[in-house]
Short mmCIF file of C-alpha atoms and ligand atoms in Angstrom, two decimals:
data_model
loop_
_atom_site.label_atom_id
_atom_site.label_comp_id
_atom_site.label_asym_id
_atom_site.label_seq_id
_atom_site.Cartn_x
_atom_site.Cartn_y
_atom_site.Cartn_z
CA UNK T 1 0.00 0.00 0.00
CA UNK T 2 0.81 4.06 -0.77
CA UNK T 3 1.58 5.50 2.72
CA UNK T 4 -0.71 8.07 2.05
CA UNK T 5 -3.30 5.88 2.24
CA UNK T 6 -3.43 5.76 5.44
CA UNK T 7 -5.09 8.31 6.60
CA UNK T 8 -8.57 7.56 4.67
CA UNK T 9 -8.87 4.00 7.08
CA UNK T 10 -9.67 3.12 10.63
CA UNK T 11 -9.01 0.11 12.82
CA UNK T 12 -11.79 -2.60 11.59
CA UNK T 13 -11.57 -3.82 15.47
CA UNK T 14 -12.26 -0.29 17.17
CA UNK T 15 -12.29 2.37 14.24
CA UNK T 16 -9.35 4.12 15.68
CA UNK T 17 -6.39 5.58 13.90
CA UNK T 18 -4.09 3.82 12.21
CA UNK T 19 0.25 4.21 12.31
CA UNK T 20 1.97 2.47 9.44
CA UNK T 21 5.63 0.86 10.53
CA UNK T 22 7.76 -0.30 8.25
CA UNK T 23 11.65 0.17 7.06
CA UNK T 24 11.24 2.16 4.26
CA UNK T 25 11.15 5.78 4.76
CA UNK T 26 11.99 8.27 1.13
CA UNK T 27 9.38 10.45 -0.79
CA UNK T 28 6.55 12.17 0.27
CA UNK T 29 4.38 9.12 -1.39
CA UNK T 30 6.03 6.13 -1.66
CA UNK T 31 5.11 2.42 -1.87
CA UNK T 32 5.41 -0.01 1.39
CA UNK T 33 6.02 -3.71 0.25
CA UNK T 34 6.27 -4.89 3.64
CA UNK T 35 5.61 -3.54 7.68
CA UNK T 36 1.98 -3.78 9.41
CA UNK T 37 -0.35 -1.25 10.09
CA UNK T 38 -1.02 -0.54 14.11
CA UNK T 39 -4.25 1.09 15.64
CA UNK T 40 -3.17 3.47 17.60
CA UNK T 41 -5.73 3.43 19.75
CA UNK T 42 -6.59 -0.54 20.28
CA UNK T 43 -3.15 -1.57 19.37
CA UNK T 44 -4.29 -4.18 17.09
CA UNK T 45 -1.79 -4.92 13.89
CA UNK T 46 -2.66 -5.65 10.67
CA UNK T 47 -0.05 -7.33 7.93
CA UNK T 48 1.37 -5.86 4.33
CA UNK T 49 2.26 -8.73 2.36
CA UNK T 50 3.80 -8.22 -0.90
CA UNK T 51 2.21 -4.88 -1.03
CA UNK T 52 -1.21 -5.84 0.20
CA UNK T 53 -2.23 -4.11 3.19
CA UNK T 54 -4.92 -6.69 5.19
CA UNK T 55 -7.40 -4.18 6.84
CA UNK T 56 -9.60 -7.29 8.40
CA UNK T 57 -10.75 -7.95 12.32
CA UNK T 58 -9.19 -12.02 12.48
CA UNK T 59 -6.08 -11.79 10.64
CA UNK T 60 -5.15 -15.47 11.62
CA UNK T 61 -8.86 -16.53 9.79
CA UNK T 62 -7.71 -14.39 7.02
CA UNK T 63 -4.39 -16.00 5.95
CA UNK T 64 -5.86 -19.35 6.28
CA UNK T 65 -8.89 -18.62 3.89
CA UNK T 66 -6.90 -16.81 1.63
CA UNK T 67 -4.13 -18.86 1.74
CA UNK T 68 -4.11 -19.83 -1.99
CA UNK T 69 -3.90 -16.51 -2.85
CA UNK T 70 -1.40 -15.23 -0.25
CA UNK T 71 0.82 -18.30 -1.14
CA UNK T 72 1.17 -17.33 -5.02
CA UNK T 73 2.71 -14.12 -4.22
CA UNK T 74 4.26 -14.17 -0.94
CA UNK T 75 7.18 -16.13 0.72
CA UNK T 76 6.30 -18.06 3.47
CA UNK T 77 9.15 -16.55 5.77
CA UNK T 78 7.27 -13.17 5.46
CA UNK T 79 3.75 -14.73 7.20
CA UNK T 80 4.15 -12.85 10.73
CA UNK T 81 5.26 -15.46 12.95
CA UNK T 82 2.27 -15.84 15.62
CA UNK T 83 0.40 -16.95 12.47
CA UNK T 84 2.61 -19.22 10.74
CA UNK T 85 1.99 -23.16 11.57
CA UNK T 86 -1.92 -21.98 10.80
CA UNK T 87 -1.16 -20.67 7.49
CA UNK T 88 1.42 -23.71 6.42
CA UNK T 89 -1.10 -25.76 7.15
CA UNK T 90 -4.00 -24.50 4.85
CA UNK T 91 -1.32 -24.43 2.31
CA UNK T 92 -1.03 -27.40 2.45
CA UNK T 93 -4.26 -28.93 2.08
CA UNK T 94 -4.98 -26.80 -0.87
CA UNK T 95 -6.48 -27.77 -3.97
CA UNK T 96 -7.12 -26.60 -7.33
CA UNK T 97 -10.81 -25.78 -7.12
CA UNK T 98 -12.53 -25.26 -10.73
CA UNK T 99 -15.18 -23.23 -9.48
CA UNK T 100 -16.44 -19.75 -9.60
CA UNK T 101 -16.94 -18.70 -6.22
CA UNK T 102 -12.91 -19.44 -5.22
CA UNK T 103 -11.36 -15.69 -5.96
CA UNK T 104 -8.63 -17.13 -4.99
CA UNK T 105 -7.91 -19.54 -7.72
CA UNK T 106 -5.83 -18.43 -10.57
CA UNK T 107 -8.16 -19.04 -12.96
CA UNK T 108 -10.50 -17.16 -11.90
CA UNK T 109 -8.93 -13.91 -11.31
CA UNK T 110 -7.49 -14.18 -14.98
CA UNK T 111 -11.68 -14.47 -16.17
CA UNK T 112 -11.99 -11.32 -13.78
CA UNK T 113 -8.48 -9.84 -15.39
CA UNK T 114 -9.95 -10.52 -19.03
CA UNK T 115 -13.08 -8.36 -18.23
CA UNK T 116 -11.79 -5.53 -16.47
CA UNK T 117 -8.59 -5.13 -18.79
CA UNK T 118 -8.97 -6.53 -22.45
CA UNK T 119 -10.95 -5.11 -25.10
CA UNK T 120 -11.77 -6.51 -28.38
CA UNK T 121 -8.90 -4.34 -29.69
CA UNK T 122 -6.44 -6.42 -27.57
CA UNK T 123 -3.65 -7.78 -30.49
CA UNK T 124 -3.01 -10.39 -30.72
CA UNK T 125 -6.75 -11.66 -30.35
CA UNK T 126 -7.00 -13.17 -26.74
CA UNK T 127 -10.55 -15.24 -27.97
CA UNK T 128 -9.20 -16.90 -31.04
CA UNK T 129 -6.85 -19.68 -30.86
CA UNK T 130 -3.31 -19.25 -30.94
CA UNK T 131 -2.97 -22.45 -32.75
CA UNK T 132 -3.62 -23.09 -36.70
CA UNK T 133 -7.17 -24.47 -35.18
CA UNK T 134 -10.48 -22.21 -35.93
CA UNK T 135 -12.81 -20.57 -32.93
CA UNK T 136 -16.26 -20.78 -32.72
CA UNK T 137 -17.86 -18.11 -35.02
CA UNK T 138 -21.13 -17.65 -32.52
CA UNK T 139 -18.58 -16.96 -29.70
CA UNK T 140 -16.20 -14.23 -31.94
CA UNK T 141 -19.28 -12.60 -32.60
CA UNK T 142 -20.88 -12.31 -29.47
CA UNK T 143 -17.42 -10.96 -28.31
CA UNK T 144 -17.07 -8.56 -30.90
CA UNK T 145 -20.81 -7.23 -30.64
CA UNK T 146 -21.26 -7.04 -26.40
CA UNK T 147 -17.70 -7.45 -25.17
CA UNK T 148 -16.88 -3.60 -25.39
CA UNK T 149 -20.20 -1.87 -23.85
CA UNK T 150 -20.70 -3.80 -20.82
CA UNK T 151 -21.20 -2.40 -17.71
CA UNK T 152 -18.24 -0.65 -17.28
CA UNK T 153 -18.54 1.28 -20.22
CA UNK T 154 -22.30 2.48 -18.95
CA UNK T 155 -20.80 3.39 -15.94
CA UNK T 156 -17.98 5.55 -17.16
CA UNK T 157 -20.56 7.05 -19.52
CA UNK T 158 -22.62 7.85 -16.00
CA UNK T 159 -19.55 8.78 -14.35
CA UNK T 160 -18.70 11.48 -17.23
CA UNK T 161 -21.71 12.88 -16.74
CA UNK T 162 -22.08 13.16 -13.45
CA UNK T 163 -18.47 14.66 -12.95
CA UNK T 164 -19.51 17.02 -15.57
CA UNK T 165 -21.97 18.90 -13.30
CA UNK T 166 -19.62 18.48 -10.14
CA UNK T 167 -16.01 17.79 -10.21
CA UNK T 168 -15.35 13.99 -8.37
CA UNK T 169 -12.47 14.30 -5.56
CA UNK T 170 -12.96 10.60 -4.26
CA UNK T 171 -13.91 7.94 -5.44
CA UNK T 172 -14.06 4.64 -3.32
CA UNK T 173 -14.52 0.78 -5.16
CA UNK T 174 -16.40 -2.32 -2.81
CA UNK T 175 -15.67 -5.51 -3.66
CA UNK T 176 -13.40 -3.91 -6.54
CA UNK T 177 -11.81 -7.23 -7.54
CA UNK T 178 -9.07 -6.03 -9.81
CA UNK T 179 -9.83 -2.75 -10.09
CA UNK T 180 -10.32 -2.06 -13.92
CA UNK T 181 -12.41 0.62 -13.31
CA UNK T 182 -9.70 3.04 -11.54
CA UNK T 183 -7.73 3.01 -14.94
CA UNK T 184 -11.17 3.59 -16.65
CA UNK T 185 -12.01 7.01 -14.10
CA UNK T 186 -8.82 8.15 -13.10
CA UNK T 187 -9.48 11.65 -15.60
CA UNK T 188 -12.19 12.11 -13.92
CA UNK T 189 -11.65 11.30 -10.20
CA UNK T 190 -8.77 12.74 -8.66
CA UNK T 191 -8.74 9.98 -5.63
CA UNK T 192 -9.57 6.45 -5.97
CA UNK T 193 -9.37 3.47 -3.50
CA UNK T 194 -10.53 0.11 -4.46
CA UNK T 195 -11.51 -2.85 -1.24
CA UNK T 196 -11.92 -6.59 -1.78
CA UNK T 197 -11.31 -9.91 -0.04
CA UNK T 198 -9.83 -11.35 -2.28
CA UNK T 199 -5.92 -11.21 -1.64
CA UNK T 200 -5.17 -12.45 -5.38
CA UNK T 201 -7.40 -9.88 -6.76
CA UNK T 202 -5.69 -6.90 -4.61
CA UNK T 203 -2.29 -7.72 -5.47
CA UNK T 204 -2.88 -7.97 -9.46
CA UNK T 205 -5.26 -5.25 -9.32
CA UNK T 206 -2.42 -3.14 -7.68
CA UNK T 207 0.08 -4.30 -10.54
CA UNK T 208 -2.40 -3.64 -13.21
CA UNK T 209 -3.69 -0.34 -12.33
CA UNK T 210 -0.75 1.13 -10.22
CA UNK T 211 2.54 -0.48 -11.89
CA UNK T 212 3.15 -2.04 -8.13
CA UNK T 213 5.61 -5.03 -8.50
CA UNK T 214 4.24 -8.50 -9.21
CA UNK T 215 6.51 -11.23 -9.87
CA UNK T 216 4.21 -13.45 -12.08
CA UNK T 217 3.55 -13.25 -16.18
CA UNK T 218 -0.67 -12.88 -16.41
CA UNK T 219 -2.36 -15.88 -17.96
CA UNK T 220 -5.60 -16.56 -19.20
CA UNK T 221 -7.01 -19.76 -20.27
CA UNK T 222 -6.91 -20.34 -23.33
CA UNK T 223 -7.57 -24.49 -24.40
CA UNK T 224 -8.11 -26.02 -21.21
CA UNK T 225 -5.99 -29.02 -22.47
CA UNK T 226 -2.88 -26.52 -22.33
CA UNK T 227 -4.30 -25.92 -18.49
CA UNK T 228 -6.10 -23.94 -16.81
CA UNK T 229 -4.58 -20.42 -17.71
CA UNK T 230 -1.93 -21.24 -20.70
CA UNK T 231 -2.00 -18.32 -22.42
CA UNK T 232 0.55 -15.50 -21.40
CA UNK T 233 -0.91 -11.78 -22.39
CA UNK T 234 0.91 -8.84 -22.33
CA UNK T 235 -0.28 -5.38 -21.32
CA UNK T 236 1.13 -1.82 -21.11
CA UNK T 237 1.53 -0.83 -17.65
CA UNK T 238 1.70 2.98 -16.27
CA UNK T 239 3.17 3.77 -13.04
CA UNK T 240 0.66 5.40 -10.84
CA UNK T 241 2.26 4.87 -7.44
CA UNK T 242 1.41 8.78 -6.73
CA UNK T 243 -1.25 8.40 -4.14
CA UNK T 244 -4.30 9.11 -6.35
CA UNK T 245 -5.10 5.55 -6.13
CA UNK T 246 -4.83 2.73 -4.36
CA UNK T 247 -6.16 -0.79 -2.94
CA UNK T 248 -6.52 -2.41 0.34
CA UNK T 249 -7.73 -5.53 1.47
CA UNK T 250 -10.93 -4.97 3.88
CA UNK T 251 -14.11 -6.51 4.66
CA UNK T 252 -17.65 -5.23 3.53
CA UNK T 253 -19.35 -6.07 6.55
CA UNK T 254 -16.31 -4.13 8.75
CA UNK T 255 -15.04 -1.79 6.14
CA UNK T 256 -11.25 -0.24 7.25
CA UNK T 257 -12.05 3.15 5.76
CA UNK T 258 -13.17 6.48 7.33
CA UNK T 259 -16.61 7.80 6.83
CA UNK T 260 -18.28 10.41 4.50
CA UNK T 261 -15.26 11.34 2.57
CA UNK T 262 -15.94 10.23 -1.01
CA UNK T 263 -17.74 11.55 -3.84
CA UNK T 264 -18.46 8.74 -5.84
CA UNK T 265 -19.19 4.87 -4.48
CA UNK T 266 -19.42 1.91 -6.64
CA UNK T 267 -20.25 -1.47 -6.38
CA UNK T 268 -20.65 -3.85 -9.04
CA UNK T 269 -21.82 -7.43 -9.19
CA UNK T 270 -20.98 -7.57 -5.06
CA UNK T 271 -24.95 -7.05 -3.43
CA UNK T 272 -25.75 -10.22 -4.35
CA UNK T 273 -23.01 -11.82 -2.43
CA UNK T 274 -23.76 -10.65 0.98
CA UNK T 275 -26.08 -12.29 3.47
CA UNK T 276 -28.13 -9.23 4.08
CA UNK T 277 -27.96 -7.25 0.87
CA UNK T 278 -29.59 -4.23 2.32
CA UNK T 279 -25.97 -3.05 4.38
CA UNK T 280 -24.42 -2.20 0.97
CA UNK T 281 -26.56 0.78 -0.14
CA UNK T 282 -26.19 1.89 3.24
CA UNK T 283 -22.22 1.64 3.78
CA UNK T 284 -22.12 3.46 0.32
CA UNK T 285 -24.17 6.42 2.06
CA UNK T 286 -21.96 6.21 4.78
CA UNK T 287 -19.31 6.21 3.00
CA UNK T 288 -20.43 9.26 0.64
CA UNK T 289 -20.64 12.99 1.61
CA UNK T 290 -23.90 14.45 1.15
CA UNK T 291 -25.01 15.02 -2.90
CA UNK T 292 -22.36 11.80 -3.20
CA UNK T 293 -23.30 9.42 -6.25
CA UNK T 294 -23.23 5.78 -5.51
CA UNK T 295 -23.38 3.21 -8.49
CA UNK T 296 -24.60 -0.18 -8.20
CA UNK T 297 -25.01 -2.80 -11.00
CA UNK T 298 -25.39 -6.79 -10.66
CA UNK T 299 -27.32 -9.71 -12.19
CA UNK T 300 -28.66 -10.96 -9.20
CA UNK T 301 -27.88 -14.06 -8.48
CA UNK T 302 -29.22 -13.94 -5.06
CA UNK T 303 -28.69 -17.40 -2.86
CA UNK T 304 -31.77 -18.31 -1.43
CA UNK T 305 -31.34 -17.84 1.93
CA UNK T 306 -30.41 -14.59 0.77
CA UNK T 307 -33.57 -13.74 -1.82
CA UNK T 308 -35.83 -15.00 1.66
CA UNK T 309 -34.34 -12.24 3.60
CA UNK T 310 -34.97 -10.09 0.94
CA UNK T 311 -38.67 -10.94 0.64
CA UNK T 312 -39.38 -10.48 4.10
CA UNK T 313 -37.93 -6.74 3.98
CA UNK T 314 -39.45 -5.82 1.13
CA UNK T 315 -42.93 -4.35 0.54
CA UNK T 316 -45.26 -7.28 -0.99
CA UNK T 317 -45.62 -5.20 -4.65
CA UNK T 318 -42.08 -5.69 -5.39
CA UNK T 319 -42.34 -8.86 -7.73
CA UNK T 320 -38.57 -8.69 -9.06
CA UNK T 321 -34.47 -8.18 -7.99
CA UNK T 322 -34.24 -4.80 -9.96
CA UNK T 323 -37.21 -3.11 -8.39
CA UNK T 324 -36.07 -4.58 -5.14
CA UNK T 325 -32.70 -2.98 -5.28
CA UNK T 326 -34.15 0.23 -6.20
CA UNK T 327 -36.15 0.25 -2.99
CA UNK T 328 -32.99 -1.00 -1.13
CA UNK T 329 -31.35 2.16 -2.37
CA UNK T 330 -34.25 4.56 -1.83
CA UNK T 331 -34.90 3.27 1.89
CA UNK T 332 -31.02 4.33 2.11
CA UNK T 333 -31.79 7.66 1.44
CA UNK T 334 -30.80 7.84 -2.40
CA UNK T 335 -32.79 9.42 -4.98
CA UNK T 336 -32.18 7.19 -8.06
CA UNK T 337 -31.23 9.10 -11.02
CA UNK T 338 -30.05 6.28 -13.29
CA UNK T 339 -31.20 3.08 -14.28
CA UNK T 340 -30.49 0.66 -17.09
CA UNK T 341 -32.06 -2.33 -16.62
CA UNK T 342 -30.65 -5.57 -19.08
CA UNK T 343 -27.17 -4.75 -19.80
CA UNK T 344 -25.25 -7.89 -21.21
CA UNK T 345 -21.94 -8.79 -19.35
CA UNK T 346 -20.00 -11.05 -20.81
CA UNK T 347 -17.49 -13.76 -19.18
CA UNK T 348 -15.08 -15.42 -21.27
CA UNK T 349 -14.34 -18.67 -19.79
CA UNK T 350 -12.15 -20.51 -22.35
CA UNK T 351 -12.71 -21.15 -25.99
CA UNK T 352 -15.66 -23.13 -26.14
CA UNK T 353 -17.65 -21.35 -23.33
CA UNK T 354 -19.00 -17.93 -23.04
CA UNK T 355 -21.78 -16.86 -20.30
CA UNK T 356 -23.91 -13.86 -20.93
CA UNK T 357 -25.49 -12.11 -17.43
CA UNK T 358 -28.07 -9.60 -18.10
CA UNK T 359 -26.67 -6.97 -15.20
CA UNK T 360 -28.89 -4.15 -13.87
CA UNK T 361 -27.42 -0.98 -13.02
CA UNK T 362 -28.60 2.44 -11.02
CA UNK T 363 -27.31 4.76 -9.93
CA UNK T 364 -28.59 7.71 -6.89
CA UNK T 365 -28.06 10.40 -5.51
CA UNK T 366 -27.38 11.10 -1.63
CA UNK T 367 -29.57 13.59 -0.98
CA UNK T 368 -28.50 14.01 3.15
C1 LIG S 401 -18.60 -11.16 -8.49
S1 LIG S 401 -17.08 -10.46 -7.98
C2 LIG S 401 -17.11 -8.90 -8.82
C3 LIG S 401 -15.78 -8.23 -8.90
C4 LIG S 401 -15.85 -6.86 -9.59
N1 LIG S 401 -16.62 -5.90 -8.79
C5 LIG S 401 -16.46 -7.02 -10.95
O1 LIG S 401 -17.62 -6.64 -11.13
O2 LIG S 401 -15.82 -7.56 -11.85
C6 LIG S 401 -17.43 -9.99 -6.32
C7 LIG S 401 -16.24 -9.37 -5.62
O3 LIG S 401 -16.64 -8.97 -4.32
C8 LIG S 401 -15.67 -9.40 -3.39
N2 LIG S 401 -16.37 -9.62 -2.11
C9 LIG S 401 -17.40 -10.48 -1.89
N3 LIG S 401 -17.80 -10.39 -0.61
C10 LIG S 401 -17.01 -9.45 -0.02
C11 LIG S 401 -16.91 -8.91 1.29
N4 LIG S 401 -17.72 -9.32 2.25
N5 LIG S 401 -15.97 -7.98 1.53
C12 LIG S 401 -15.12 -7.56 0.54
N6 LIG S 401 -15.17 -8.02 -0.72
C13 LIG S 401 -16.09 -8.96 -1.00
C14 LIG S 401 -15.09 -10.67 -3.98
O4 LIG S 401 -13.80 -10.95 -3.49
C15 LIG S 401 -15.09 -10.35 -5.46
O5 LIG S 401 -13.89 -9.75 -5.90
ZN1 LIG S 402 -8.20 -0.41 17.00
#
């Protein structure tokens, strides 16, 4: 993490201050690899691991969920001690899970990596075969027609507009994964900080958007005979370790970060991951200083323990999961001023399979 960063986040255990210590000590912004984070107030510590500040409550939990991640990037003699036996164990019952919901797994950050950072001007062309064999023609052109206005391109058509009429300072990310969007806003917000779980995601996202050091190539899969991500893409990277952007590990339902200091809030694709949905619009209001814009957009894949919640908050005329959020956000105190409500989202899984979400977006104003 930037040390500069600092001073937008709070303890997760008792939302007091927080000192940074580590060794290296030059400009007025500079990057710490390495050193922990102490509340000054509880005393509590929290790690940087190869860059990755962990802003979470139970860092001993953390390392061991996370481990797969955490293990990719960072040498197992820089684990803080009190936490080590824990962590070598869950590395070493760890497996290589093919499924979606591990953002842990290599594979599928690079799925995550391929949306946020590749367009369909990418050369060479990362969804035909490198080999003399042909693609499928329904999947090139279903790439070539949807891949480029997804949701991120709505929302940086929203965010133009909206910076247009007042100039963004802030600009915080939940559940940013790896952070494509910063690259995609930074002319138009002159802060951004991006918070996920996912350790993986943090640490490429940093490389990616900030030019932090990473010291793996970035794969994507390509035939899944080759493996599971066999094809090596390259990408132009600008520095931007300058303190107008930056990202932090944290928790959604404990979120590290001070209160009513950002402009602009965004979450995509995260609601409909968290047990009780109806937190998110209303950390994004807390987060946002008043006439603050918060952006929300997801398909809605609610578990159902989750969409049973949901139903018994919600008044009994709301029949569907778009109409549902917008009451989430109103209740919150926003007063929606965008919507679109079937935007296609496209994940490219490998060369024979595409999926095609139909994501929702708003997007509201905080009116106090
Ligand atoms: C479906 S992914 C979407 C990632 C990114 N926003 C995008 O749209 O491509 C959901 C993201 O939310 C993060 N996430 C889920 N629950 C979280 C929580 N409780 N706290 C922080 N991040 C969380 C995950 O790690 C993951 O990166
Ligand atoms: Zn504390």
């Amino acid at each position: 993490m930037l040390n500069v960063t600092g001073s937008r986040l709070r303890c997760p255990a008792c939302t007091g201050p927080l000192k940074i210590h580590s060794g290296t000590l030059a400009a007025a912004v500079y990057e710490i690899t390495s050193g922990t984070l102490r509340c000054e107030n509880c005393q509590a510590t929290y790690p940087i691991l190869a860059g990755v500040a962990i802003l979470v409550e139970d860092i001993a939990g953390y390392l061991i969920e996370h481990a797969k991640g955490i293990a990719r990037l960072v040498p197992d003699s820089s684990i803080p001690p009190d936490f080590l036996d824990d962590y070598l164990q869950a590395k070493s019952e760890l497996t290589t899970e093919h499924i979606e919901e591990d953002l842990e797994a290599e594979r599928v950050i690079a799925l995550y990596f391929m949306n946020h950072y590749l367009s369909t001007s990418h050369a060479p062309s990362w969804f035909k075969p490198s080999s003399g064999t042909t693609g499928s023609p329904l999947i090139e052109s279903l790439i070539r027609e949807h891949w480029d206005s997804g949701p991120h391109a709505k929302i940086v058509e929203w965010v133009m507009e909206f910076s247009d009429r007042k100039p963004i300072q802030s600009t915080i990310e939940l559940g940013c994964g790896v952070a494509g969007l910063s690259k995609m806003l930074r002319p138009r917000t002159s802060y951004y900080l991006g918070v996920d779980s996912s350790f993986a995601s943090i640490a490429l996202g940093r490389h990616l958007a900030l030019g932090a050091p990473y010291d793996r190539a970035v794969r994507i899969p390509g035939d899944l005979l080759d493996g599971p991500v066999s094809m090596k893409i390259e990408l132009p990277i600008t520095p931007a370790l300058d303190g107008s952007a930056d990202l932090i590990v944290g928790n959604l339902d404990n979120l590290p970060v001070i209160r009513e200091q950002f402009d602009l809030a965004l979450a995509l694709n995260a609601i409909d991951m968290l047990d009780e949905p109806e937190g998110l619009p209303q950390l994004q209001h807390d987060l946002l200083k008043k006439g603050g814009m918060a952006i929300q957009s997801c398909p809605y894949i609610w578990h159902e323990s989750v969409a049973a919640h949901l139903r018994e908050i919600l008044p009994k005329d709301i029949k569907d999961s778009a109409k549902a959020v917008e009451w989430l956000y109103a209740q919150s105190g926003f007063q929606i001023e965008k919507k679109s409500n079937h935007v296609p989202w496209l994940f490219f899984k490998h060369l024979r399979q595409l999926e095609i979400y139909s994501v929702h977006l708003l997007a509201g104003l905080k009116l106090n």
